[in-house]
XYZ file of C-alpha atoms in Angstrom:
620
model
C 54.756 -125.755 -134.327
C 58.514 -126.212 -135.480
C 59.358 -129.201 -137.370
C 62.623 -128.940 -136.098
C 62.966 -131.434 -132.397
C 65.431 -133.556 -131.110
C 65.798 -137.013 -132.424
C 67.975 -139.467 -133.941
C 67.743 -137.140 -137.303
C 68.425 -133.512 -135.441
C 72.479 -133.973 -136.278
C 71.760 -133.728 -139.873
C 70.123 -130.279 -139.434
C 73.504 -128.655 -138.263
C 75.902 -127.277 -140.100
C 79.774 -128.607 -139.192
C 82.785 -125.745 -139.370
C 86.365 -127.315 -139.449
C 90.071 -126.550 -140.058
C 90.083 -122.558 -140.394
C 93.221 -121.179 -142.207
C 93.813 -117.387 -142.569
C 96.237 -115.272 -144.996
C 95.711 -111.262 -144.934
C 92.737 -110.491 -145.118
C 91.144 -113.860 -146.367
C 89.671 -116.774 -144.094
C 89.000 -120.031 -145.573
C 87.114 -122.946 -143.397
C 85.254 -126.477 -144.625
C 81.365 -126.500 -143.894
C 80.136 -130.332 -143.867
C 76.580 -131.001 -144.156
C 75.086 -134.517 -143.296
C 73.296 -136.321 -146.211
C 71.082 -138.308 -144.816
C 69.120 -139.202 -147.980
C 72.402 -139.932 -150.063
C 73.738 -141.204 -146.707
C 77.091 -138.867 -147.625
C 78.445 -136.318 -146.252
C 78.752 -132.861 -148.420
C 81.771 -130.170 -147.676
C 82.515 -127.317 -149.065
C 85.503 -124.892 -148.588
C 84.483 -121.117 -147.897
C 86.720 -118.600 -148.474
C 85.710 -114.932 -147.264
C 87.369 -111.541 -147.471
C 87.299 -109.834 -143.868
C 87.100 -106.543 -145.083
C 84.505 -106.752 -147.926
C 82.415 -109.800 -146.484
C 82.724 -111.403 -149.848
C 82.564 -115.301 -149.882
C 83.090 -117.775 -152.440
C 82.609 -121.337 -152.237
C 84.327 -124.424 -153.720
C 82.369 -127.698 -153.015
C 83.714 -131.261 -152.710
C 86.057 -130.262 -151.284
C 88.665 -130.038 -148.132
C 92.098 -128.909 -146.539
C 92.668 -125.485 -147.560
C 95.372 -124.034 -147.319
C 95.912 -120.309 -149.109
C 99.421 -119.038 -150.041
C 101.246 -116.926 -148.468
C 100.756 -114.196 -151.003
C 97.193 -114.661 -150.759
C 96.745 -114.985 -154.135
C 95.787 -118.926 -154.627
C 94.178 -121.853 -152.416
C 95.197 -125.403 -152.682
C 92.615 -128.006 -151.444
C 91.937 -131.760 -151.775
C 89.260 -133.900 -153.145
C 88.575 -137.274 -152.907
C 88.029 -139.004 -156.038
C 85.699 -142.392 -155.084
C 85.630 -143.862 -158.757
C 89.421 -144.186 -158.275
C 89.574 -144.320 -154.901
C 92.067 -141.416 -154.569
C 93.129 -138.838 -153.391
C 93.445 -135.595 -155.696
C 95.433 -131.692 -154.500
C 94.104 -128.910 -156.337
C 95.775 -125.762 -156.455
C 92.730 -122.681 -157.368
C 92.985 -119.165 -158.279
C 91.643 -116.793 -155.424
C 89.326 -114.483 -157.458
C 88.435 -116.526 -160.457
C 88.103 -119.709 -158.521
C 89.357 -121.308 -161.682
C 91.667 -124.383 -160.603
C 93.882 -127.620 -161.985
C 94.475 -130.670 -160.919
C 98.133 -130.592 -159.968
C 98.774 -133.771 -158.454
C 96.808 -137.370 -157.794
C 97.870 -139.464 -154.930
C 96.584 -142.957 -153.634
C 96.779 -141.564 -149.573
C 97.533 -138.177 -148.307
C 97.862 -136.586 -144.496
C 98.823 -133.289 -144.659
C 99.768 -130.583 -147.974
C 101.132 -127.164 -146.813
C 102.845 -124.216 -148.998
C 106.143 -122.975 -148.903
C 106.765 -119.492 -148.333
C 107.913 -118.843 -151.923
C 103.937 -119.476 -152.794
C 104.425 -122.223 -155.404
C 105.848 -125.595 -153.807
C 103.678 -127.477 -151.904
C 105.231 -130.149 -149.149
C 102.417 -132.961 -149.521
C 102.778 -135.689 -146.705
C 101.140 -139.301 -147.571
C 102.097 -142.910 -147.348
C 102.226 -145.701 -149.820
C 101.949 -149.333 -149.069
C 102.632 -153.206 -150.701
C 98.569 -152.963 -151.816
C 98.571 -156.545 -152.994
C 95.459 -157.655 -153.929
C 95.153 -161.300 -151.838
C 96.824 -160.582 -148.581
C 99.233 -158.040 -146.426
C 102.194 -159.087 -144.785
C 104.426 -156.946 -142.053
C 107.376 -157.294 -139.970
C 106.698 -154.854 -137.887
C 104.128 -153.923 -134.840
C 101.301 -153.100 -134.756
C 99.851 -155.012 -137.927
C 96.825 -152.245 -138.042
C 96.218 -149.177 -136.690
C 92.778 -147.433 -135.973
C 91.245 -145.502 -138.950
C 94.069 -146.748 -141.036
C 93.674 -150.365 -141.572
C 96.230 -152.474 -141.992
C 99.540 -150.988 -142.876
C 100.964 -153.586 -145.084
C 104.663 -152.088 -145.226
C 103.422 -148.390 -144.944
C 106.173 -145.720 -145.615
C 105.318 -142.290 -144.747
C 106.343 -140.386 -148.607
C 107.009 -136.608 -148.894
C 106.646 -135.131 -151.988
C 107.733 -131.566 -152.876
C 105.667 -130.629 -155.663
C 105.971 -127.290 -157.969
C 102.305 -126.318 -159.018
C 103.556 -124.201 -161.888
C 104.748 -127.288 -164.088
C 102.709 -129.718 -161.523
C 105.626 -132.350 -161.168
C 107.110 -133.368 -158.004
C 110.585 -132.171 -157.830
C 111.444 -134.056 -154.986
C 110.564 -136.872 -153.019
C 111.690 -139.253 -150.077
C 110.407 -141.830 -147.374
C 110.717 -142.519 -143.872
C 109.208 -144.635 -141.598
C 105.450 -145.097 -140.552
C 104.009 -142.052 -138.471
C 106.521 -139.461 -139.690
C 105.350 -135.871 -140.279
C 107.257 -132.918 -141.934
C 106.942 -129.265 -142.427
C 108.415 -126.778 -143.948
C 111.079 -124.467 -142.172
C 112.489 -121.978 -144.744
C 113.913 -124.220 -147.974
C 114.150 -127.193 -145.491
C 111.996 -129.819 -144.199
C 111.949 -130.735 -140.574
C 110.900 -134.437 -140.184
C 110.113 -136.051 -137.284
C 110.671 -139.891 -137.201
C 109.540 -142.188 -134.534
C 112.407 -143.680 -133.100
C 113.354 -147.060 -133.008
C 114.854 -149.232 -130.570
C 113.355 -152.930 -129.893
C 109.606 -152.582 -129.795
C 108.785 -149.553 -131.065
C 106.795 -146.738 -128.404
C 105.145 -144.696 -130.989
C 103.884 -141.360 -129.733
C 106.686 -141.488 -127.111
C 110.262 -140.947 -128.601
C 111.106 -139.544 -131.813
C 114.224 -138.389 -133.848
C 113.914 -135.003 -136.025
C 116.019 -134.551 -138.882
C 116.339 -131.033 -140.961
C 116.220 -132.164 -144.307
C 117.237 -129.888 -147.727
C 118.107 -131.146 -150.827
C 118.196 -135.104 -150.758
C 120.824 -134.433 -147.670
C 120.046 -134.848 -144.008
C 120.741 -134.033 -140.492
C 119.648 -135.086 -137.425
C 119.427 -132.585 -134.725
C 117.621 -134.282 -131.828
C 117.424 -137.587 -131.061
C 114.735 -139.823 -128.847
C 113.110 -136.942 -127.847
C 109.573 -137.062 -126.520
C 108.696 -134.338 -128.368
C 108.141 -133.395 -132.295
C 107.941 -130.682 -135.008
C 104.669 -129.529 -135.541
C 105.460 -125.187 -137.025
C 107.659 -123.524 -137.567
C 108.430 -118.937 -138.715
C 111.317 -120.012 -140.960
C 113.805 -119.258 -138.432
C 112.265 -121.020 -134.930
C 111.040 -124.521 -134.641
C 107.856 -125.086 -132.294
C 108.198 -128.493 -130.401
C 105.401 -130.281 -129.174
C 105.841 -132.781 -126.153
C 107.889 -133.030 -123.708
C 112.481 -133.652 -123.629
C 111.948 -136.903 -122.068
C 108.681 -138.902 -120.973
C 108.402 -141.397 -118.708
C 104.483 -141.529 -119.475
C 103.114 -141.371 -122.272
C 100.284 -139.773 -120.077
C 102.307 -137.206 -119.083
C 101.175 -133.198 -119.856
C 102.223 -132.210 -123.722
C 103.890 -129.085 -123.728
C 105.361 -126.086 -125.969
C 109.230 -125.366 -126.823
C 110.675 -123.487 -129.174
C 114.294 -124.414 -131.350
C 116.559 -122.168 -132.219
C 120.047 -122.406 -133.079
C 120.706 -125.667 -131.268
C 118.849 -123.968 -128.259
C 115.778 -125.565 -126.820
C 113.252 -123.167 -124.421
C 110.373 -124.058 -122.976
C 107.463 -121.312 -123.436
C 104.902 -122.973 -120.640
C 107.607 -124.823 -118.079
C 105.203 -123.329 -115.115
C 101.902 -124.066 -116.663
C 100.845 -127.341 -115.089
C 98.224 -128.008 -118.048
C 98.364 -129.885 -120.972
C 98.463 -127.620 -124.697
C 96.472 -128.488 -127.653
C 96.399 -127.099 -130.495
C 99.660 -124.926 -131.624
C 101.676 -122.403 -134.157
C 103.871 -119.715 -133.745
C 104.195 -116.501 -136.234
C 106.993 -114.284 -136.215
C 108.564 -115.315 -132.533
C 105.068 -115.224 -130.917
C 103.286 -118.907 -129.867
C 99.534 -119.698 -129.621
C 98.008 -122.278 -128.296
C 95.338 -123.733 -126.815
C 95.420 -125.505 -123.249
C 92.709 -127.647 -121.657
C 91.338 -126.317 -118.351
C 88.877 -127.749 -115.924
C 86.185 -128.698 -118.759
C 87.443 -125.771 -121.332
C 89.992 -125.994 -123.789
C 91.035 -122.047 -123.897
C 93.442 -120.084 -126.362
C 96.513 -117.769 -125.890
C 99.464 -115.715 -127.145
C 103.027 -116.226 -125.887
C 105.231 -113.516 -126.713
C 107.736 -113.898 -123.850
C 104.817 -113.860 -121.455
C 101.322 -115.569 -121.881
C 98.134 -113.514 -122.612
C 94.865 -114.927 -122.654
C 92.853 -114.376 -126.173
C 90.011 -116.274 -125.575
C 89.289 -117.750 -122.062
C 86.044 -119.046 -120.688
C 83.212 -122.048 -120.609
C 83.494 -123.007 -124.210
C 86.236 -125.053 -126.739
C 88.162 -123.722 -129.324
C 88.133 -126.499 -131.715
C 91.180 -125.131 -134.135
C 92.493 -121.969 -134.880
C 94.777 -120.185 -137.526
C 96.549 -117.087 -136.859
C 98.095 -114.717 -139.690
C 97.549 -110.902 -139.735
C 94.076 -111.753 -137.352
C 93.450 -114.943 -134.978
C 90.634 -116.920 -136.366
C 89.242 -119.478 -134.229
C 86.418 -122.084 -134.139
C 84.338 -121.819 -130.631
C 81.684 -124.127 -129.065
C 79.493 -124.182 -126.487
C 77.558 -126.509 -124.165
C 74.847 -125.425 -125.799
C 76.069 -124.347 -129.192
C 78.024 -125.820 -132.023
C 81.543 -124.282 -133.480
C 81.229 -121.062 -135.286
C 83.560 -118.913 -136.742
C 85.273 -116.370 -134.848
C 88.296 -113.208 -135.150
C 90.302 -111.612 -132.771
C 92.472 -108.949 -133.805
C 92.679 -107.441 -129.984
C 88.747 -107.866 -129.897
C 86.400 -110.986 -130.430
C 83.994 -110.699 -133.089
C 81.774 -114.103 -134.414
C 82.023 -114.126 -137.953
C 79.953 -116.829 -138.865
C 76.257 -118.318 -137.025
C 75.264 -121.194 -139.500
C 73.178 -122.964 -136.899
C 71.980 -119.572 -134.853
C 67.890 -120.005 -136.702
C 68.260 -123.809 -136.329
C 68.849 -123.469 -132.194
C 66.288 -120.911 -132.332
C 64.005 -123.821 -133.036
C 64.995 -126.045 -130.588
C 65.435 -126.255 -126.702
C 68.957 -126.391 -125.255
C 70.016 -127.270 -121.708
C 72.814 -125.293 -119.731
C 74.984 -127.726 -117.589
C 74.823 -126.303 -113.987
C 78.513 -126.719 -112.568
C 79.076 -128.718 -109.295
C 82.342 -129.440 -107.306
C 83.011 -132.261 -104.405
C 85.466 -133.652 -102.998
C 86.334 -137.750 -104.179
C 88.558 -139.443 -101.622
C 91.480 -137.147 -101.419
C 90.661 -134.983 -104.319
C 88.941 -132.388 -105.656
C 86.793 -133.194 -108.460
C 84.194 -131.133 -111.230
C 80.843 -132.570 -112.213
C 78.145 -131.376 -113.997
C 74.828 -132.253 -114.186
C 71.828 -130.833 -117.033
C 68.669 -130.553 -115.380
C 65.733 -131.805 -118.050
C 61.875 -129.840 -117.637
C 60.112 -131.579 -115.307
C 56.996 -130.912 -113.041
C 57.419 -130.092 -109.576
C 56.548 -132.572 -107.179
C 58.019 -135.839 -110.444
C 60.825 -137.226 -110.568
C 63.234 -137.804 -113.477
C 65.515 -140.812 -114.499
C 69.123 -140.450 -114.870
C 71.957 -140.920 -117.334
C 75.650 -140.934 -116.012
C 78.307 -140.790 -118.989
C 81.822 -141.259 -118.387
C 84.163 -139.646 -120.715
C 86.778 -141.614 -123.212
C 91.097 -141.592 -122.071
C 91.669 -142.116 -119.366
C 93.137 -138.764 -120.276
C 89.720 -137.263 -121.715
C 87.584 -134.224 -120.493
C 83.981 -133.215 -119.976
C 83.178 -130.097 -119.912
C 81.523 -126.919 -121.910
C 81.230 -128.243 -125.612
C 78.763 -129.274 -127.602
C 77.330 -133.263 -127.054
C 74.634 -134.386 -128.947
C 73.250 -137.383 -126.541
C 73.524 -135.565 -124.037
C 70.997 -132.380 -125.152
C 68.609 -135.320 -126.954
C 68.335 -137.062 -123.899
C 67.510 -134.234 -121.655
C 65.260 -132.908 -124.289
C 63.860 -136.779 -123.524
C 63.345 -135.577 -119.769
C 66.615 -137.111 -118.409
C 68.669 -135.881 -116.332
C 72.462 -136.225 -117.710
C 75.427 -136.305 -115.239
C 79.286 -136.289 -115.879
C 82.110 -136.112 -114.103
C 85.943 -135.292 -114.792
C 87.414 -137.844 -112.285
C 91.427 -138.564 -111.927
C 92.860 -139.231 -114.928
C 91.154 -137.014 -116.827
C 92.720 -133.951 -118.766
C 92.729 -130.336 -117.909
C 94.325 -130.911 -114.885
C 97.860 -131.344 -113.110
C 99.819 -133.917 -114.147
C 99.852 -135.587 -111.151
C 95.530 -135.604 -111.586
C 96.479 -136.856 -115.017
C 98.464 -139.962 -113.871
C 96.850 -140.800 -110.920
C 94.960 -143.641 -112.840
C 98.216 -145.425 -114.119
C 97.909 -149.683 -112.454
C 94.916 -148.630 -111.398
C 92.115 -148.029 -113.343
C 88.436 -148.277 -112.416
C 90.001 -148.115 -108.509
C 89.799 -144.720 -107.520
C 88.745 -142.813 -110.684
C 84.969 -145.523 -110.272
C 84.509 -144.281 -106.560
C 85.480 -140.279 -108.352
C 82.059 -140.936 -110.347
C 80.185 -142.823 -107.764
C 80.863 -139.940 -105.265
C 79.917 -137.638 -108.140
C 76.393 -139.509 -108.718
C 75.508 -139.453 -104.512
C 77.012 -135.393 -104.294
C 74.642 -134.536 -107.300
C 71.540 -136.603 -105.588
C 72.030 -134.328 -102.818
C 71.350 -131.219 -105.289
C 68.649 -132.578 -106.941
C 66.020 -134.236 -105.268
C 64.007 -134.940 -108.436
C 66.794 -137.176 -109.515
C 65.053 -140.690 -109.388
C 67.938 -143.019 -107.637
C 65.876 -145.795 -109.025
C 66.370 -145.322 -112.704
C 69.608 -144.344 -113.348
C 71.803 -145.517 -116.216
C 75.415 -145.348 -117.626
C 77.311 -145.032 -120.939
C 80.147 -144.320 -122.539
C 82.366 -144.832 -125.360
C 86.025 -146.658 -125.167
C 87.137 -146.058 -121.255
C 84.041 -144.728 -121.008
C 82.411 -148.073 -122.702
C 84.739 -149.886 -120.201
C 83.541 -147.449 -117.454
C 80.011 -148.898 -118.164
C 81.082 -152.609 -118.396
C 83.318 -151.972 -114.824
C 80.356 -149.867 -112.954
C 77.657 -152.529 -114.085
C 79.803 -155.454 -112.313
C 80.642 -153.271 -109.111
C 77.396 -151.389 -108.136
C 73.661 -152.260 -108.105
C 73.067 -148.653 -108.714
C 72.823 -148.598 -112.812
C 69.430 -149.940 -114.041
C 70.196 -149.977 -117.714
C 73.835 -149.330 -119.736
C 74.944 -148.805 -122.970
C 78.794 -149.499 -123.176
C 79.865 -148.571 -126.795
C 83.568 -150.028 -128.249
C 84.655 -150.113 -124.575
C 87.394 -153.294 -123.062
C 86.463 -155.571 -121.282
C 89.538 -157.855 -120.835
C 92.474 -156.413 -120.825
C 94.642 -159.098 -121.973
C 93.488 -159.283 -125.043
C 93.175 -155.696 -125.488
C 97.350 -155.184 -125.072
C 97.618 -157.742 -128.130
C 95.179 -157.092 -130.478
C 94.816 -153.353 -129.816
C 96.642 -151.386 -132.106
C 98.180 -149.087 -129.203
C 98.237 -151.940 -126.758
C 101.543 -152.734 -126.643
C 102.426 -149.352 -125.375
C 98.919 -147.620 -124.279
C 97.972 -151.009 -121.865
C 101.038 -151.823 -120.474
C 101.000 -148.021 -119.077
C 97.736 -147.625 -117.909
C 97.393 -151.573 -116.491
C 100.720 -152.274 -116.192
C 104.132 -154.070 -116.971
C 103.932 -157.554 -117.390
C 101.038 -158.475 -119.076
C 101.021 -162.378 -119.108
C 101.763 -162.331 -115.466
C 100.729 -159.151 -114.325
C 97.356 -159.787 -112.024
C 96.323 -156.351 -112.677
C 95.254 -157.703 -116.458
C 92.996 -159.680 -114.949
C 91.784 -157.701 -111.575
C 90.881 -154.761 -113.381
C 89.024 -156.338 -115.939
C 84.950 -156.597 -116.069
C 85.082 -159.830 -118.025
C 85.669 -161.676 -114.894
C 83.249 -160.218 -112.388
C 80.023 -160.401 -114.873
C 78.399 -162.655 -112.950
C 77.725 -159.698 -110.727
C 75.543 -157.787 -113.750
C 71.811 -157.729 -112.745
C 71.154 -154.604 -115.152
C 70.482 -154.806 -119.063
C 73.185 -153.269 -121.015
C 73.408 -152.967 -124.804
C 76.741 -153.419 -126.225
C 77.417 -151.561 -129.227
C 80.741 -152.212 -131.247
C 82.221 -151.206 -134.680
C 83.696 -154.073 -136.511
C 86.878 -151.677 -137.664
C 87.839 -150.292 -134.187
C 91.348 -151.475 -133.798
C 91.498 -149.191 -130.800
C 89.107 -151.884 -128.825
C 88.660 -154.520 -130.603
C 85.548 -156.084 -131.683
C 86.508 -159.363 -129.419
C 86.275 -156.947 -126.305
C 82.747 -156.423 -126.663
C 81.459 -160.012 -128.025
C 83.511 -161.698 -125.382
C 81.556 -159.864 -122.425
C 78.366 -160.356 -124.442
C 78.640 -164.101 -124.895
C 80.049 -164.465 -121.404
C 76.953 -162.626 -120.061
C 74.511 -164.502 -122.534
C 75.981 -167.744 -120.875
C 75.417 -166.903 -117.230
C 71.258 -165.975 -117.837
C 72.087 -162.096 -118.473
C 69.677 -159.704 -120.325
C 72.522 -158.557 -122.860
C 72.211 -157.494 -126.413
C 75.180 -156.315 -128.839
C 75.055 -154.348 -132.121
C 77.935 -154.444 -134.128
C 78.189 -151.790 -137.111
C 79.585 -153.313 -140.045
C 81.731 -150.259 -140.715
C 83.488 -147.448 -138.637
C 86.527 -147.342 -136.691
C 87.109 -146.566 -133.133
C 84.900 -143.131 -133.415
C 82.072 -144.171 -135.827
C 79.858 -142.118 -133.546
C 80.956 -139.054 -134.981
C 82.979 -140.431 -138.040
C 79.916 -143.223 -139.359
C 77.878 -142.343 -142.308
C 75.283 -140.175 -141.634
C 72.543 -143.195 -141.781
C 74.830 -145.157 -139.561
C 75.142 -142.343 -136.568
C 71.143 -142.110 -136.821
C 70.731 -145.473 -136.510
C 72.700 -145.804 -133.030
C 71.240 -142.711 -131.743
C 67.669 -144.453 -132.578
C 69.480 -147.605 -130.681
C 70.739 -145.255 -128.435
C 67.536 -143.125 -127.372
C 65.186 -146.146 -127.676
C 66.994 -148.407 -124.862
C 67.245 -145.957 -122.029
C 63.767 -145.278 -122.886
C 62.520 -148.669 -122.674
C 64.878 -149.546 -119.642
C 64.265 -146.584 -117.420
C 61.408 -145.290 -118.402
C 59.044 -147.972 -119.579
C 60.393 -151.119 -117.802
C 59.639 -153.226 -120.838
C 61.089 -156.626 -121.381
C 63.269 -157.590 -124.608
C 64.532 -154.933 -127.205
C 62.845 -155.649 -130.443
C 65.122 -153.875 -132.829
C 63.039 -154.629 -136.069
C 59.979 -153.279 -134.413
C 62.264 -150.059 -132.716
C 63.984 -149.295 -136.107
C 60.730 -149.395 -138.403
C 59.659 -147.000 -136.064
């Protein structure tokens, strides 16, 4: 028998590939391994020669990036005794490496093209030790804390004599890279209450001296060949929610590379003239080349989860059933790396089957993953709805949703309006109206599927999801009779309070709510807060106390509301994590709410027991 099976511990059993970079012949990538007994987690940089198969490890460590001349890697560690932030700069073969600069907070370090400055992108703030104080809005942002007078600070450092030989600040949210000798920055711009995310100014700066080339643009800087800029956005946004696209800038000269692609990109950079990117598509997220025209590189039912391109394409790739591994394309695919092949080998994965239906007046995609069960019984059901509005199901890798059909669930999810990987007009479709027409897109979802499988139990079905899919579950438990059971994780309930406290909501809400708040009905209307008196299912409410994305107050205000009116409600709230401490918790903390997780559908849906003794569950 295997001792490998799903349960709240299986996540620490896989290994975790992120941010490949590529030079010549040389690939470097971060493996992260879950600690569970340290309650840490572990990641090491791996750097491996493509034509000898040769790797060499450096652990603690993260970020690499290897020079252009292939001969050196820099990479950061985190010191915790000081509580910062160190950039090493190591020799390729020997692996020998210095310390060449220590910083309290940094975002991004990338080399120039001469191979020995490195543009390192941080912050600084006030840091007093009894309180912060800001002018400015939002007072916090998710992940970041409060910002306390943050200034985004570029530093030019030379790794020979490890000094920084230049350095200048600019406004929260900035980002710079290098283009030639010069640094394109991209500033958010201001004017009145700042839209961040939605207009910025970019400024080609060289020598303490600076010009600005575009102004309130809705797009910014993110590569650039030394002679062409690649743009990321859009000229001019109405919506925020509108589709992100690609442009190049050259000479004063702005061209769009994907003007008749009616898809959102991802992921981008462009080498020597030629663009690739990635570009969500009906539940994949897909990779080209443009070189005047667009040619597909990788295309099919998986994610690429980040990419590097250089003399080869190297690309991460995942699977509904598999997680990110390591793969090349120099005119053919080949997988370079299978970390977790011999740990899948050991356990039982489910293939989503693929369903379409038509919602209203749309066209929508669903899928549904069919658990083992015995012919003639019949299986409860799990609906999740995604995060966004502007999210996406589809073919990659999601933990609940394998454990609980490995649980003998069925799991169903649905891409309805709103949702990416569509047209833009799909994409905005759920502006002033939220949980209108994108609810009845799932509900019509749920009834198609029923029709396909007639061992789905229509009495035991229950919901969940995270942010608007935690809202999802608070909205769908107050509207329909349906749900037996939900678990609505750092989701809104009132949206009020959610545009003021939110660190995006005085932007994010007013566009997908509405204008208006204080005297906008829709703030009220489309909120579950005010229809709980309708909840006759028992829903667990589970909430990180550092999400400034949703507040805290959304989910204990629709728990003590319930609580008041007689419901069966209970609420966990995880002393640390921000908005996506399901993926981003300590490892002890993500097995803990998958135990939370797994343990109330099963005692909801399958068992029909009373209560949810937590000490007793969690001892178990």
């Amino acid at each position: 028998m295997s001792s490998i099976e799903w349960n709240e511990k299986t996540f620490a059993k896989f290994a975790y590939l992120d941010d490949p970079r590529t030079r010549g012949n040389l690939v470097a990538y971060v493996l992260t391994k879950a600690n569970l007994e340290n309650n840490k987690y572990e990641s090491t940089i791996v750097i491996e020669d493509l034509e000898t198969g040769k790797r060499r490890y450096i652990e603690n460590a993260s970020m690499p990036r290897i020079s252009p001349d292939g001969k050196r890697i820099a990479f950061m560690r985190v010191n915790e005794e000081k509580k910062k932030s160190e950039i090493w700069v190591a020799d390729i073969e020997t692996l020998t490496a210095k310390k060449v600069l220590e910083a309290k907070n940094v975002r991004s370090i990338e080399w120039n093209e001469d191979s020995r400055r490195l543009l390192v992108v941080g912050f600084k703030r006030r840091d007093d030790e009894d309180f912060v104080f800001d002018d400015d809005v939002p007072v916090w942002f998710d992940r970041l804390g409060f910002f306390d007078g943050e200034k985004t600070t570029f530093w030019v450092l030379d790794t020979e004599a490890e000094e920084v030989i230049e350095e200048f600040e600019k406004p929260r949210f900035s980002s710079g890279i290098w283009h030639g000798d010069s640094i394109v920055v991209s500033v958010p711009h201001r004017e009145g209450i700042p839209q961040y995310f939605k207009f910025w100014d970019i400024y080609i700066w060289k020598d303490g001296e600076e010009e600005k080339v575009l102004e309130k643009v809705s797009f910014q800087a993110i590569d650039s060949d030394g002679k062409r800029i690649l743009l990321y956005g859009k000229p001019e946004k109405k919506y925020m929610s509108e589709h992100d696209k690609l442009y190049i800038y050259e000479d004063g000269k702005i061209t769009g590379i994907m003007d008749e692609i009616d898809r959102e990109a991802g992921q981008a950079k462009i080498k020597d003239g030629k663009v690739y990117f990635t570009l969500y598509e009906e539940g994949s997220v897909n990779l080209y080349v443009w070189d005047g025209e667009v040619k597909e590189i990788a295309k099919g039912k998986h994610w690429i989860m980040g990419f590097d391109v250089d003399k080869v394409v190297v690309y991460l790739k995942e699977t509904a059933t598999r997680l990110r591994e390591l793969y090349v394309w120099d005119g053919e695919e080949r997988q370079l790396t299978d970390y977790n092949g011999l740990i899948f080998k050991k356990l039982k994965t489910f293939e989503p089957k693929h369903f379409r239906f038509k919602s209203l007046d749309l066209e929508i995609d669903g899928w549904y993953i069919k658990p083992e069960i015995k012919e003639g019984e019949k299986a409860p059901v799990i609906v999740f709805v995604h995060g966004g509005p502007k999210g996406m199901y589809g073919y990659y890798f999601k933990y609940e949703m394998q454990l609980m059909a490995s649980k003998g669930y069925y799991i169903v999810f649905v891409n309805p309006r709103g949702s990416n990987g569509y047209s833009e007009d799909f994409a905005l479709r759920v502006l002033n109206r939220t949980g209108l027409e994108d609810f009845q897109d799932i509900m019509n979802g749920i009834e198609e599927f029923f029709k396909l499988e007639p061992q789905a139990d229509r009495e035991r079905v229950g919901i969940t999801g995270i942010s608007y899919g935690g809202f999802m579950t608070n909205w769908a438990l107050t509207q329909s009779e349906l749900f037996k059971a939900g678990i609505s994780e750092n989701g809104i309930s009132y949206w009020l309070t959610s545009y003021a406290f939110s660190d995006i909501g005085l932007w994010f809400d007013k566009e997908v709510i509405g204008e208006n708040p204080l005297e906008n009905e829709n703030f009220r209307k489309l909120s579950p807060l005010f229809y709980a008196k309708n909840v006759k299912a028992p829903i667990l409410l589970i909430h990180s106390l550092e999400d400034y994305r949703c507040p805290l107050d959304q989910s204990v205000m629709f728990y003590h509301v319930l609580k008041d009116l007689g419901k069966e409600a209970y609420i966990a709230i995880f002393k640390r994590g921000p908005h996506g401490h399901s993926i981003t918790g300590s490892p002890k903390h993500r097995m803990k709410r998958y135990k939370l997780f797994m343990e109330f559908f099963e005692r909801k849906l399958k068992k029909y027991e009373e209560g949810f003794d937590v000490e007793k569950i969690m001892k178990e």
